mmCIF file of C-alpha atoms and ligand atoms in Angstrom:
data_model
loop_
_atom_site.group_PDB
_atom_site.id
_atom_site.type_symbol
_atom_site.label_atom_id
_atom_site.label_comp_id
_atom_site.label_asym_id
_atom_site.label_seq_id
_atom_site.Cartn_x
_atom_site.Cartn_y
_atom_site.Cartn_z
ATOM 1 C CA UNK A 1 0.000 0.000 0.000
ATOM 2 C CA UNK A 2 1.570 3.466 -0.790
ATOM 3 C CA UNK A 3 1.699 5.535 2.281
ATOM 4 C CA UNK A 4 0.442 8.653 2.864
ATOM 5 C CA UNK A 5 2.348 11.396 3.668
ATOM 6 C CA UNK A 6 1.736 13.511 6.478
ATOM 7 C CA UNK A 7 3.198 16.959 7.451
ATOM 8 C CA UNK A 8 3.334 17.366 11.589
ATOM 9 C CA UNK A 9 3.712 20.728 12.112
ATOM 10 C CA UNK A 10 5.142 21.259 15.893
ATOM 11 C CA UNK A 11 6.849 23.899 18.629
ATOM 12 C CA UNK A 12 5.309 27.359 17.495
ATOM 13 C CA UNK A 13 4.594 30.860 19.228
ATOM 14 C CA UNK A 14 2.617 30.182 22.091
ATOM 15 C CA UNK A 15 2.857 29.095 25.812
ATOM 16 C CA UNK A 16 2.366 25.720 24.771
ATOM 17 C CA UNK A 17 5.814 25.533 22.905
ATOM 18 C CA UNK A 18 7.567 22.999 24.803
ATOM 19 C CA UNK A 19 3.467 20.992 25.231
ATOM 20 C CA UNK A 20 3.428 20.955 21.773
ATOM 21 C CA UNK A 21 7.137 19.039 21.205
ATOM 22 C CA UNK A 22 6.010 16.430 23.877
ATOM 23 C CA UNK A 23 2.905 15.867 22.316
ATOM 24 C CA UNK A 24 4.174 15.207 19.199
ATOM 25 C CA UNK A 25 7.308 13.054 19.850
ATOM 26 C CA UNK A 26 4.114 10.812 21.249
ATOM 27 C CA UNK A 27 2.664 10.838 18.120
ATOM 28 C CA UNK A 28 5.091 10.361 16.438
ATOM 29 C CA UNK A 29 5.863 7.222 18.011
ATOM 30 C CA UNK A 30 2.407 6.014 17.916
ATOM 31 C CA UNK A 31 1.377 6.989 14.613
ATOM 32 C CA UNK A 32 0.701 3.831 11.981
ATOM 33 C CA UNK A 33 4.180 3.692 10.185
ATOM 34 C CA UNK A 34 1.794 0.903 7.992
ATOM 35 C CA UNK A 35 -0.109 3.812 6.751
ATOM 36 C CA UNK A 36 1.373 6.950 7.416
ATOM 37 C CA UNK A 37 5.249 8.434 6.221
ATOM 38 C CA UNK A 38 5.709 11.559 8.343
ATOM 39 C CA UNK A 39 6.924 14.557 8.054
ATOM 40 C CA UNK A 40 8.408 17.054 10.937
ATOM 41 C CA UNK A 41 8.115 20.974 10.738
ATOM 42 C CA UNK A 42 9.516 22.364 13.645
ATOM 43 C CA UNK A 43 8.207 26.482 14.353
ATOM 44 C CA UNK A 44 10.140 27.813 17.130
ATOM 45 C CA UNK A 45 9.000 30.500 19.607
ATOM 46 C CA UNK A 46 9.574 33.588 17.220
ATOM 47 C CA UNK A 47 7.862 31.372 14.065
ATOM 48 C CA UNK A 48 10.663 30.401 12.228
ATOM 49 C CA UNK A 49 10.615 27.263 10.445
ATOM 50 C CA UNK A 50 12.564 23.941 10.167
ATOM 51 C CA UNK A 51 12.630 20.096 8.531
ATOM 52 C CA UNK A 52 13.348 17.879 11.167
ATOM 53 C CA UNK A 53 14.202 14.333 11.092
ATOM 54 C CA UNK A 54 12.934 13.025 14.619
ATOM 55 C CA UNK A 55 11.689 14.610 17.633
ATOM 56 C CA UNK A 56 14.907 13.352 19.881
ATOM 57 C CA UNK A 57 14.322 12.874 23.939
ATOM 58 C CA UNK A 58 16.008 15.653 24.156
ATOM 59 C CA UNK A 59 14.491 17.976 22.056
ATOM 60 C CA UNK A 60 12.300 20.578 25.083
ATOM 61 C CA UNK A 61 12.544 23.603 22.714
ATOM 62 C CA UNK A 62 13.278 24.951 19.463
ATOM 63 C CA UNK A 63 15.339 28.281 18.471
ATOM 64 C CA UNK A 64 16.503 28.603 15.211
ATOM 65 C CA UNK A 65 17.771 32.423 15.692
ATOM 66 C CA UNK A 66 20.328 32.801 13.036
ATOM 67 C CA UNK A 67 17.451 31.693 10.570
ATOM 68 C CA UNK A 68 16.880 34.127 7.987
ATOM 69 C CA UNK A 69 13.336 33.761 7.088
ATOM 70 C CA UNK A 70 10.683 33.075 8.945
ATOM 71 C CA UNK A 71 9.230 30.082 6.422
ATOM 72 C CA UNK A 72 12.149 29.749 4.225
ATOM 73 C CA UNK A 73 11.433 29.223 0.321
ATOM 74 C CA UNK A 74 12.193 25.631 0.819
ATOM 75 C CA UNK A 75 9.686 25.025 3.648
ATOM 76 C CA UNK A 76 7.211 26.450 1.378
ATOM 77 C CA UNK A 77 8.174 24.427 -1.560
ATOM 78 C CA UNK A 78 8.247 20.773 0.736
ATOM 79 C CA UNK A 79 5.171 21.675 2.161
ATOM 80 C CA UNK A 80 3.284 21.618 -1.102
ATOM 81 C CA UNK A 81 5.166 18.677 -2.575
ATOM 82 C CA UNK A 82 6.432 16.560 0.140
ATOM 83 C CA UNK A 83 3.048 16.122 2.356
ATOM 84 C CA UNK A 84 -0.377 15.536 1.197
ATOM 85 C CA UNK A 85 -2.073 16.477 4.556
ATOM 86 C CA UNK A 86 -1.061 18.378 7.396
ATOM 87 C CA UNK A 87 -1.456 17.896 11.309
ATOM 88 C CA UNK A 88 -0.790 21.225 12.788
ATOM 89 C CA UNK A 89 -0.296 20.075 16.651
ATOM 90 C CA UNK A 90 0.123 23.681 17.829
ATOM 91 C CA UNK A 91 -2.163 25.161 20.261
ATOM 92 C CA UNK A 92 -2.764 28.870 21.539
ATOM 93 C CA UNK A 93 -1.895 31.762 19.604
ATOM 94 C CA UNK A 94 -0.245 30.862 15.875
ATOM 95 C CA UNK A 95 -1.712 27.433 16.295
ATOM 96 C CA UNK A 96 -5.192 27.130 17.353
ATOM 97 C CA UNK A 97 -6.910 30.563 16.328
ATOM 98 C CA UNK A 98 -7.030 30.276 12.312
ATOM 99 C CA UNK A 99 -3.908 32.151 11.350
ATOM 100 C CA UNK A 100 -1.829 28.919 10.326
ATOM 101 C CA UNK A 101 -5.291 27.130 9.203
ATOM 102 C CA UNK A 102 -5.266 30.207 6.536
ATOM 103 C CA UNK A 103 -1.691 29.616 5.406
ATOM 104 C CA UNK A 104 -2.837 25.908 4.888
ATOM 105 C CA UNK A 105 -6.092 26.770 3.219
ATOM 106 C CA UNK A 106 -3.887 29.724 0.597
ATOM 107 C CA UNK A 107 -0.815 27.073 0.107
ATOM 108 C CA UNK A 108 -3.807 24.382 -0.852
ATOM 109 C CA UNK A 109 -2.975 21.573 1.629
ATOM 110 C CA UNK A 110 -5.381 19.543 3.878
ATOM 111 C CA UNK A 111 -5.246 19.500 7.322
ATOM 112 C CA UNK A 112 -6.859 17.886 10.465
ATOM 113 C CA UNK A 113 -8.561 19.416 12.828
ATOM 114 C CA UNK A 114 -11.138 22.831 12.782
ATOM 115 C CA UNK A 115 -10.250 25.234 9.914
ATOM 116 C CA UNK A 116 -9.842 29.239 9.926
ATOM 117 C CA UNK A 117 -12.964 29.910 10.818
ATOM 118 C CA UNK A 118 -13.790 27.752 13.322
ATOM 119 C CA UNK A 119 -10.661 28.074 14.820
ATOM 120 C CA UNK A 120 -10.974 32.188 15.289
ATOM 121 C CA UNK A 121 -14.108 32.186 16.756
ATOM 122 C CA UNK A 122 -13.976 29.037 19.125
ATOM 123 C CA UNK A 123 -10.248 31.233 20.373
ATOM 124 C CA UNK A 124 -12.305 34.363 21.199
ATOM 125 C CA UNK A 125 -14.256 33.815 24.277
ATOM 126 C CA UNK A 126 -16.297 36.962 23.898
ATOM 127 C CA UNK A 127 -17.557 36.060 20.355
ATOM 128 C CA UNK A 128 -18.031 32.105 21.536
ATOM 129 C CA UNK A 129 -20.384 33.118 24.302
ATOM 130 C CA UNK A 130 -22.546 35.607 21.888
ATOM 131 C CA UNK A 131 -22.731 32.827 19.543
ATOM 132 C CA UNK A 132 -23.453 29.976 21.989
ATOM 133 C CA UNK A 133 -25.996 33.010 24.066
ATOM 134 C CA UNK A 134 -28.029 33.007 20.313
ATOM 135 C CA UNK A 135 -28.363 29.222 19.974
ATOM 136 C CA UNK A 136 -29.506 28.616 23.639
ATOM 137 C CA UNK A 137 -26.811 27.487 24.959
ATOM 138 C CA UNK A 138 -26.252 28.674 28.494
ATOM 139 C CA UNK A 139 -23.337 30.547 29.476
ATOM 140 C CA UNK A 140 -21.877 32.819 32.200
ATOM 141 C CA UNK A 141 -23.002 36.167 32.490
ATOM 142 C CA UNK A 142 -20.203 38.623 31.364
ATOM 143 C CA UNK A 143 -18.646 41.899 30.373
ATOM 144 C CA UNK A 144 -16.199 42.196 27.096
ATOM 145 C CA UNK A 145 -14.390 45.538 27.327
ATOM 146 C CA UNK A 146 -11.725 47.163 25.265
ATOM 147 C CA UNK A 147 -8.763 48.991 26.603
ATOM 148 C CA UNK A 148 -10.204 52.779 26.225
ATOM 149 C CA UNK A 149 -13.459 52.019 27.845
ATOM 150 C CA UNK A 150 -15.131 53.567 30.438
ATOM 151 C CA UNK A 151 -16.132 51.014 33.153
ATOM 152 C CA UNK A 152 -18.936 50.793 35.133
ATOM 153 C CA UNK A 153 -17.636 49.146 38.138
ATOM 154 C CA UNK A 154 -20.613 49.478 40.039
ATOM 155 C CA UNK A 155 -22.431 47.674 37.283
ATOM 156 C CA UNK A 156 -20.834 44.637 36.823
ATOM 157 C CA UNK A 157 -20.748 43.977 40.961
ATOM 158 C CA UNK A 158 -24.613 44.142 40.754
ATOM 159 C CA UNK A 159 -24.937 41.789 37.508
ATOM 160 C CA UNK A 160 -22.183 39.422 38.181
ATOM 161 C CA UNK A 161 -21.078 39.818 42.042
ATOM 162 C CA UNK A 162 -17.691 38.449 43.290
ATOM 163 C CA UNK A 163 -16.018 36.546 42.631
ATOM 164 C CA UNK A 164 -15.578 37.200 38.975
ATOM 165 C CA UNK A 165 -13.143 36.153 36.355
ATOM 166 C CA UNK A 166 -11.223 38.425 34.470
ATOM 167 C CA UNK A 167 -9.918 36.913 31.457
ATOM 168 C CA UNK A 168 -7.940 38.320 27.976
ATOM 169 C CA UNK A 169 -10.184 37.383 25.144
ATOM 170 C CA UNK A 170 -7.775 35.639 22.912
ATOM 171 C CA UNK A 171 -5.365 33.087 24.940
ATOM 172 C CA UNK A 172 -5.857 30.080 26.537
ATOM 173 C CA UNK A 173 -3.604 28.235 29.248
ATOM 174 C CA UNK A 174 -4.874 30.130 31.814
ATOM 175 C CA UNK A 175 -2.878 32.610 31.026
ATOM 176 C CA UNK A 176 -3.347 36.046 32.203
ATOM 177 C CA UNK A 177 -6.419 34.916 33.950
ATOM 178 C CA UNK A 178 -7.534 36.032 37.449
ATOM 179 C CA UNK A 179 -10.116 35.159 39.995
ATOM 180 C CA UNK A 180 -10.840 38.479 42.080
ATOM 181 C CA UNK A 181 -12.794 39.056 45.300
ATOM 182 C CA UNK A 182 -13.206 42.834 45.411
ATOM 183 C CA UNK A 183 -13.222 45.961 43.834
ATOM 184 C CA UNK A 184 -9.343 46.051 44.072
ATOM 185 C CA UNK A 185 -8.613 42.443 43.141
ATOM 186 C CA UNK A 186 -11.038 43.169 39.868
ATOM 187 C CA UNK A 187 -9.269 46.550 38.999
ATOM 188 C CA UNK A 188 -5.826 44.733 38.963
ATOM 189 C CA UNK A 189 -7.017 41.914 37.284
ATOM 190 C CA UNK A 190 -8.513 44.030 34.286
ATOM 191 C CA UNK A 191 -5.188 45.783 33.955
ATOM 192 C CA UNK A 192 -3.244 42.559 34.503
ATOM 193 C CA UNK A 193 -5.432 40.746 31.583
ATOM 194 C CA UNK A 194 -4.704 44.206 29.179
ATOM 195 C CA UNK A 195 -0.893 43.410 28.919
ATOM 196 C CA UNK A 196 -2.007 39.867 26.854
ATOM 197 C CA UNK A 197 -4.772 41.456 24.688
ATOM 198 C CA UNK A 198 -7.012 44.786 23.504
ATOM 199 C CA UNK A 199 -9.849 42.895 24.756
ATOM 200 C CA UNK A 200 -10.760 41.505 28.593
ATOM 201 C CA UNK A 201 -13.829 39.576 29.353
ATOM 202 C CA UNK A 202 -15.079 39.634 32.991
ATOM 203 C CA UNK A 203 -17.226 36.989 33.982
ATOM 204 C CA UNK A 204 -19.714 36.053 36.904
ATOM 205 C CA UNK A 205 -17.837 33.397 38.882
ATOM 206 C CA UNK A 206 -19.273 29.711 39.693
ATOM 207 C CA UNK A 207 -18.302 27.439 42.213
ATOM 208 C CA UNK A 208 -18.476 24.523 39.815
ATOM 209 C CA UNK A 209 -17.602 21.255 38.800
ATOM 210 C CA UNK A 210 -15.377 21.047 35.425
ATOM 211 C CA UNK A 211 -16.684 18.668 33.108
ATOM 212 C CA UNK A 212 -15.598 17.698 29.244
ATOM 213 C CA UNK A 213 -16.754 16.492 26.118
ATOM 214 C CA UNK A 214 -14.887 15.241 23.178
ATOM 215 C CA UNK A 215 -15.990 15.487 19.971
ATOM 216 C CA UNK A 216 -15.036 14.031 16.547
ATOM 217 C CA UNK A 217 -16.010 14.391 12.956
ATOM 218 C CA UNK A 218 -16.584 16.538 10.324
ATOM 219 C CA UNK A 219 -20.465 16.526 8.899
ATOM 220 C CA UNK A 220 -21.911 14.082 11.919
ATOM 221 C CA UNK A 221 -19.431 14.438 14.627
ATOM 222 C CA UNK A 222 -19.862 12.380 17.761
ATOM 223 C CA UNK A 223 -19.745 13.368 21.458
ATOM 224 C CA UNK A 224 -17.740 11.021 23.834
ATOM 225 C CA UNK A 225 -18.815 10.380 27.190
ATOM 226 C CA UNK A 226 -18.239 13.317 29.775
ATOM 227 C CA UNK A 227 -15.268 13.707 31.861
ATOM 228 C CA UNK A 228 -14.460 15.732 35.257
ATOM 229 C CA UNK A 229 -11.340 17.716 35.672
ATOM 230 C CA UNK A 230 -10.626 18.238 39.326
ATOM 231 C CA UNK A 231 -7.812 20.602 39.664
ATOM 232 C CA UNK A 232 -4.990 21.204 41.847
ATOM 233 C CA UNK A 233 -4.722 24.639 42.826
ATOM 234 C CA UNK A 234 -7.935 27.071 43.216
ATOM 235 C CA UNK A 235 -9.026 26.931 40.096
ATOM 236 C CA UNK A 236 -7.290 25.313 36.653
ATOM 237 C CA UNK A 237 -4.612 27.660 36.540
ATOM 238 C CA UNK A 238 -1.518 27.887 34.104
ATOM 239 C CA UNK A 239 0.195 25.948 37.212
ATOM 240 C CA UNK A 240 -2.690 22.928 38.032
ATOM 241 C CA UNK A 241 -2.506 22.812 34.287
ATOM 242 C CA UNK A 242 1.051 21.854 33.387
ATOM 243 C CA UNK A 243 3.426 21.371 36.639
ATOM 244 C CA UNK A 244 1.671 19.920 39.244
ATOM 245 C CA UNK A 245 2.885 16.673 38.722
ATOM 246 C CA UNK A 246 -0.482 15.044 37.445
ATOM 247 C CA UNK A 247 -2.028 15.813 41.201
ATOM 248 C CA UNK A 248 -5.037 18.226 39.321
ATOM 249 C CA UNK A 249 -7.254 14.136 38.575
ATOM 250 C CA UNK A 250 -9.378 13.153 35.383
ATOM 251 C CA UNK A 251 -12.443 11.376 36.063
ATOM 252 C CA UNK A 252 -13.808 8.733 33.107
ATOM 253 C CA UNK A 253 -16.531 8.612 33.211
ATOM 254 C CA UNK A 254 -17.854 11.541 35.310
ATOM 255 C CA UNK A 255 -20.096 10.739 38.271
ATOM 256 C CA UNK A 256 -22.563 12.815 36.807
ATOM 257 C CA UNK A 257 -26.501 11.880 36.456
ATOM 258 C CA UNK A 258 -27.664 10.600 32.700
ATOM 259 C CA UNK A 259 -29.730 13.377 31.764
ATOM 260 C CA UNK A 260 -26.680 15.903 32.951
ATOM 261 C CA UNK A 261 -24.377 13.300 30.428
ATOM 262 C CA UNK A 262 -26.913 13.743 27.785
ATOM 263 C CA UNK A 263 -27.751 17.772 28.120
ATOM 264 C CA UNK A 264 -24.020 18.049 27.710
ATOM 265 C CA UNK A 265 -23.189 15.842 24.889
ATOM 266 C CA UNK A 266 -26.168 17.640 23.052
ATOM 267 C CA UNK A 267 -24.950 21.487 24.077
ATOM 268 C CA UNK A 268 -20.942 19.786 22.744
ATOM 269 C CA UNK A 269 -22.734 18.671 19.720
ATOM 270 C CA UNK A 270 -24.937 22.316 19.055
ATOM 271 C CA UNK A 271 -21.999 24.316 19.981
ATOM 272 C CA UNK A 272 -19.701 22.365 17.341
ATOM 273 C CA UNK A 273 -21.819 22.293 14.610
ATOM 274 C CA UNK A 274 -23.351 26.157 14.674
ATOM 275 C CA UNK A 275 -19.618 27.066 15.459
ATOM 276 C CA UNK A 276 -18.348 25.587 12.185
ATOM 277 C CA UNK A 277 -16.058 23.399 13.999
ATOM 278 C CA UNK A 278 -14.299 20.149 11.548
ATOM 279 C CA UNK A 279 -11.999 17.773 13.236
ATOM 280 C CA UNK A 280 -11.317 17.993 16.824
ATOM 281 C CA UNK A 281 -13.023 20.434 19.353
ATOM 282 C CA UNK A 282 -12.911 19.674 23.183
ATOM 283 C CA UNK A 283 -16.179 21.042 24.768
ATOM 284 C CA UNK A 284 -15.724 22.165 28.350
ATOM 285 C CA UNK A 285 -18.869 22.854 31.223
ATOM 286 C CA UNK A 286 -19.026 24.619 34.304
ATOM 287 C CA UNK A 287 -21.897 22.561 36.922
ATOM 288 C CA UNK A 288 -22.765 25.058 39.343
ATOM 289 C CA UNK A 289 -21.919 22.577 42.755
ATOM 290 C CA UNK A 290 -25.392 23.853 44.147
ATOM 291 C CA UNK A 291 -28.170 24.152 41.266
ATOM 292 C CA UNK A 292 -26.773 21.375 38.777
ATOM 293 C CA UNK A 293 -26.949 23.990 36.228
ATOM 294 C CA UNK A 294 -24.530 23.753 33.237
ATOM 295 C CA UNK A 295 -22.685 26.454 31.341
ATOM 296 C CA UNK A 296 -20.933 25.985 28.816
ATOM 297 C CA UNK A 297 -17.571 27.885 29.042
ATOM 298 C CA UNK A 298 -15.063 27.333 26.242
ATOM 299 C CA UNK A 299 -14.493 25.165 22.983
ATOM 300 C CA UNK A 300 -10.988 24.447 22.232
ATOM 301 C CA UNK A 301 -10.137 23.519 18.889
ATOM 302 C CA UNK A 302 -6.745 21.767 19.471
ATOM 303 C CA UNK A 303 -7.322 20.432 23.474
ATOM 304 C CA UNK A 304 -4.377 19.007 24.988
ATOM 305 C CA UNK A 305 -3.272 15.632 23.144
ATOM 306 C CA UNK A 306 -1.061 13.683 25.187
ATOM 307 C CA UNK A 307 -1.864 10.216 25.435
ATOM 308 C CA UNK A 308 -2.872 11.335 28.869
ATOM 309 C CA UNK A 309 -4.690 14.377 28.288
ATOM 310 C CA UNK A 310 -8.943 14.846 28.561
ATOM 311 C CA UNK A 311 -9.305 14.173 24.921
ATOM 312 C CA UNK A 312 -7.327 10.802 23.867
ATOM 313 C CA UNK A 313 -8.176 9.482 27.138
ATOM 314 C CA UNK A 314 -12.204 10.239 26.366
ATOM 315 C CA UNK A 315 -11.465 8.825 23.399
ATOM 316 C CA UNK A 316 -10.427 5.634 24.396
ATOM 317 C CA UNK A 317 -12.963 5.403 27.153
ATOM 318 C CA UNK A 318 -14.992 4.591 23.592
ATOM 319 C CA UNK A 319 -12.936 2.397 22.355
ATOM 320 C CA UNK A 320 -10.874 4.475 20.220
ATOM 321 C CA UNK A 321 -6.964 3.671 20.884
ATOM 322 C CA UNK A 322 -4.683 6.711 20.542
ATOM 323 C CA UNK A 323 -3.086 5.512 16.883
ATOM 324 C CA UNK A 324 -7.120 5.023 15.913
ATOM 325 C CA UNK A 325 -7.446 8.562 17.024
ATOM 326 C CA UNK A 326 -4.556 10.022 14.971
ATOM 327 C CA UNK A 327 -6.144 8.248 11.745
ATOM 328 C CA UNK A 328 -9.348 9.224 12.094
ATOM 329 C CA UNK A 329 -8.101 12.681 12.477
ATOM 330 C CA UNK A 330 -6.037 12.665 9.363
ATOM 331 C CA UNK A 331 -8.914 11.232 7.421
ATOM 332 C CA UNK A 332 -11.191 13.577 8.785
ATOM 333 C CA UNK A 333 -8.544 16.493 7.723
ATOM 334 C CA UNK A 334 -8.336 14.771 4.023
ATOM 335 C CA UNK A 335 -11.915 14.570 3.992
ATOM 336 C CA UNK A 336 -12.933 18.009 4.504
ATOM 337 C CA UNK A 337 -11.217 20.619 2.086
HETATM 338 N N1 ADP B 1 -16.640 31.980 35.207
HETATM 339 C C1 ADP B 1 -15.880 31.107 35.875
HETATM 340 N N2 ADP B 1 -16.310 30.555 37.037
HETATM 341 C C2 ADP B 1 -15.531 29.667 37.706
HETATM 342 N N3 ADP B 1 -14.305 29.262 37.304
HETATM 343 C C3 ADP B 1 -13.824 29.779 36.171
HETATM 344 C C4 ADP B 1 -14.580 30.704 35.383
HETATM 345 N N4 ADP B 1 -13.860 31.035 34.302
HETATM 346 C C5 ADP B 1 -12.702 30.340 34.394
HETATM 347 N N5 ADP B 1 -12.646 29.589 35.518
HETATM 348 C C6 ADP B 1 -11.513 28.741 35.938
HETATM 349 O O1 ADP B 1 -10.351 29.140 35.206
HETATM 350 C C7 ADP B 1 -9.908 28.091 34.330
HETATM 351 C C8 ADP B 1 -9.418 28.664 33.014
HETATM 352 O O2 ADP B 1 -10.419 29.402 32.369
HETATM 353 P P1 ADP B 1 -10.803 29.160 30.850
HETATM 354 O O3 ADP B 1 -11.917 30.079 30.502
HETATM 355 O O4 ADP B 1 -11.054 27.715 30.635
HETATM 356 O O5 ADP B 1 -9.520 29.650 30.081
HETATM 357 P P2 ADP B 1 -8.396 28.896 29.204
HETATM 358 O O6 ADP B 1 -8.806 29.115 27.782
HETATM 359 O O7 ADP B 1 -7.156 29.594 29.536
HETATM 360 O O8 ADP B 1 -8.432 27.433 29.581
HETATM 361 C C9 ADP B 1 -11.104 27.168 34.203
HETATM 362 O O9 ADP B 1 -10.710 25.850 33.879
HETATM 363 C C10 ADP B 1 -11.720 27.283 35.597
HETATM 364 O O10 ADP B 1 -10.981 26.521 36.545
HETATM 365 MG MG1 MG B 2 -10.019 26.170 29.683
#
């Protein structure tokens, strides 16, 4: 059988540089070799460009700083002629909010996972919740306000009370991303959130359960069965999420009731669909600990992909091994464009 040649595309701008490398040395290893002839493009922290050969043990970061161009002329050329489908395992900024999906979609390639669009909106928490607010799906009240604004303080502590969560629109990781109790704690937080982005969503706090859903597919995508995330720290914070030596748990299945499992696999489903996601999206909940009420608070279009993380391990809750789930994804990403 000829193989089919696939481009991983790894490293890149974000926090999740060093996530990304880890993530796809494991692929890499347990990709089908039957099926599949890959190809390594390494994008370092500034978004320069390299071939590699393997993704060594040793590899934690890349830095090509005496690199002329940022995608050199021969990058551009083995992309279009050396791969017939692309895997961009980036997340964050660069990776997971459209702007390398576009580059794929103007160089003519396939790739797996969500394209441009999907991948812009699902990044920008204050255009997710307006969409997901429209369709019925229940979020978290919330603010979106840009750096010259005037704010009504007052306001939000009567609409939202504390705690809130200040937020900058366009990140991920838990980056730049505050919990604050007071008038003080919010003020800081606002200005805290402005040095990662022009735009800061504040939102009504819930003491709440964390719950998941995978989801697969391009024109009929299925949900997997729900799992709980029980952090570490506070709250899933940059910290809990990547150096607490696995102490923040995953719970497959969650012990939640059936018609909670089935409200949420049908709001993951919705929220996919009207969002334009293809691919991959991880759908994640907020269960308010008191009412049982579910909000839906984020969609992420390339969710952590360890063998370990939320989504493989939902994944294969169902059956679906973690070298099933890299083919399906690459199928689903030759499938779609
Ligand atoms: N409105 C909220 N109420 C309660 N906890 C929240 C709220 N917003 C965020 N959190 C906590 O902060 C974490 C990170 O927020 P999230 O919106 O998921 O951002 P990111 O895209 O960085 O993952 C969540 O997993 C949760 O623990
Ligand atoms: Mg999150």
């Amino acid at each position: 059988m000829k193989k089919i040649k696939v481009g991983l595309v790894f490293g890149g701008q974000s926090e999740e540089h060093e996530i990304s490398i880890m993530t796809s040395r494991e692929i890499v290893k347990a990709i089908d070799k039957d099926k599949y002839e890959i190809h390594l493009y390494g994008i370092d922290r500034k978004g320069y460009w390299k071939v590699f050969d393997e993704i060594g043990d040793d590899l934690k970061t890349l830095n090509f700083d005496r690199q002329k161009d940022k995608i050199p002329g021969s990058i551009i050329e083995s992309l279009q002629n050396d791969v017939e489908v692309l895997f961009p395992l980036l997340h964050g900024p660069y990776g997971e909010d459209g702007k390398i999906q576009g580059l794929f979609d103007m160089l003519g390639i396939p790739f797996a996972g969500c394209g441009l669009m999907s991948s812009a909106l699902c990044m920008d928490k204050d255009y997710t919740k307006k969409l997901l607010d429209k369709i019925g799906i229940p979020v978290t009240k919330s603010v979106t306000i840009l750096k010259n604004d005037v704010i009504d303080f007052e306001k939000m502590e009567m609409e939202m009370g504390y705690p809130m969560f200040v937020k900058p629109v366009n990140l991920g990781s838990s980056i730049g991303i505050s919990k604050v109790r007071n008038l003080k704690e919010l003020v800081n937080g606002i200005n805290d959130a402005f040095r990662y982005d022009f735009k800061v969503i504040v939102e009504e706090g819930i003491d709440a359960r964390e719950l998941e859903c995978a989801v697969l597919g391009n024109e009929n995508p299925q949900a997997s069965t729900i799992g709980e995330i029980i952090p570490s720290h506070e709250f899933y914070d940059y910290e809990a999420k990547y150096f607490d030596d696995g102490k923040s748990q995953l719970i497959i299945p969650a012990g939640v009731s059936q018609k909670h499992i089935e409200m949420i696999k049908e709001y993951s489903i919705k929220a996919y669909v009207e969002l334009g996601c293809s691919g991959l999206s991880r759908v994640d909940f907020f269960m308010d600990k008191k009412t049982g009420k579910i909000y839906l608070n984020e969609i992420n279009t390339m969710p952590g992909f360890t063998p370990f993380s939320m989504y493989p391990q939902l994944w294969k809750h169902e059956g679906v091994s973690y070298t099933d789930l890299i083919d399906r994804l690459i199928q689903l990403g030759l499938k779609e464009r």
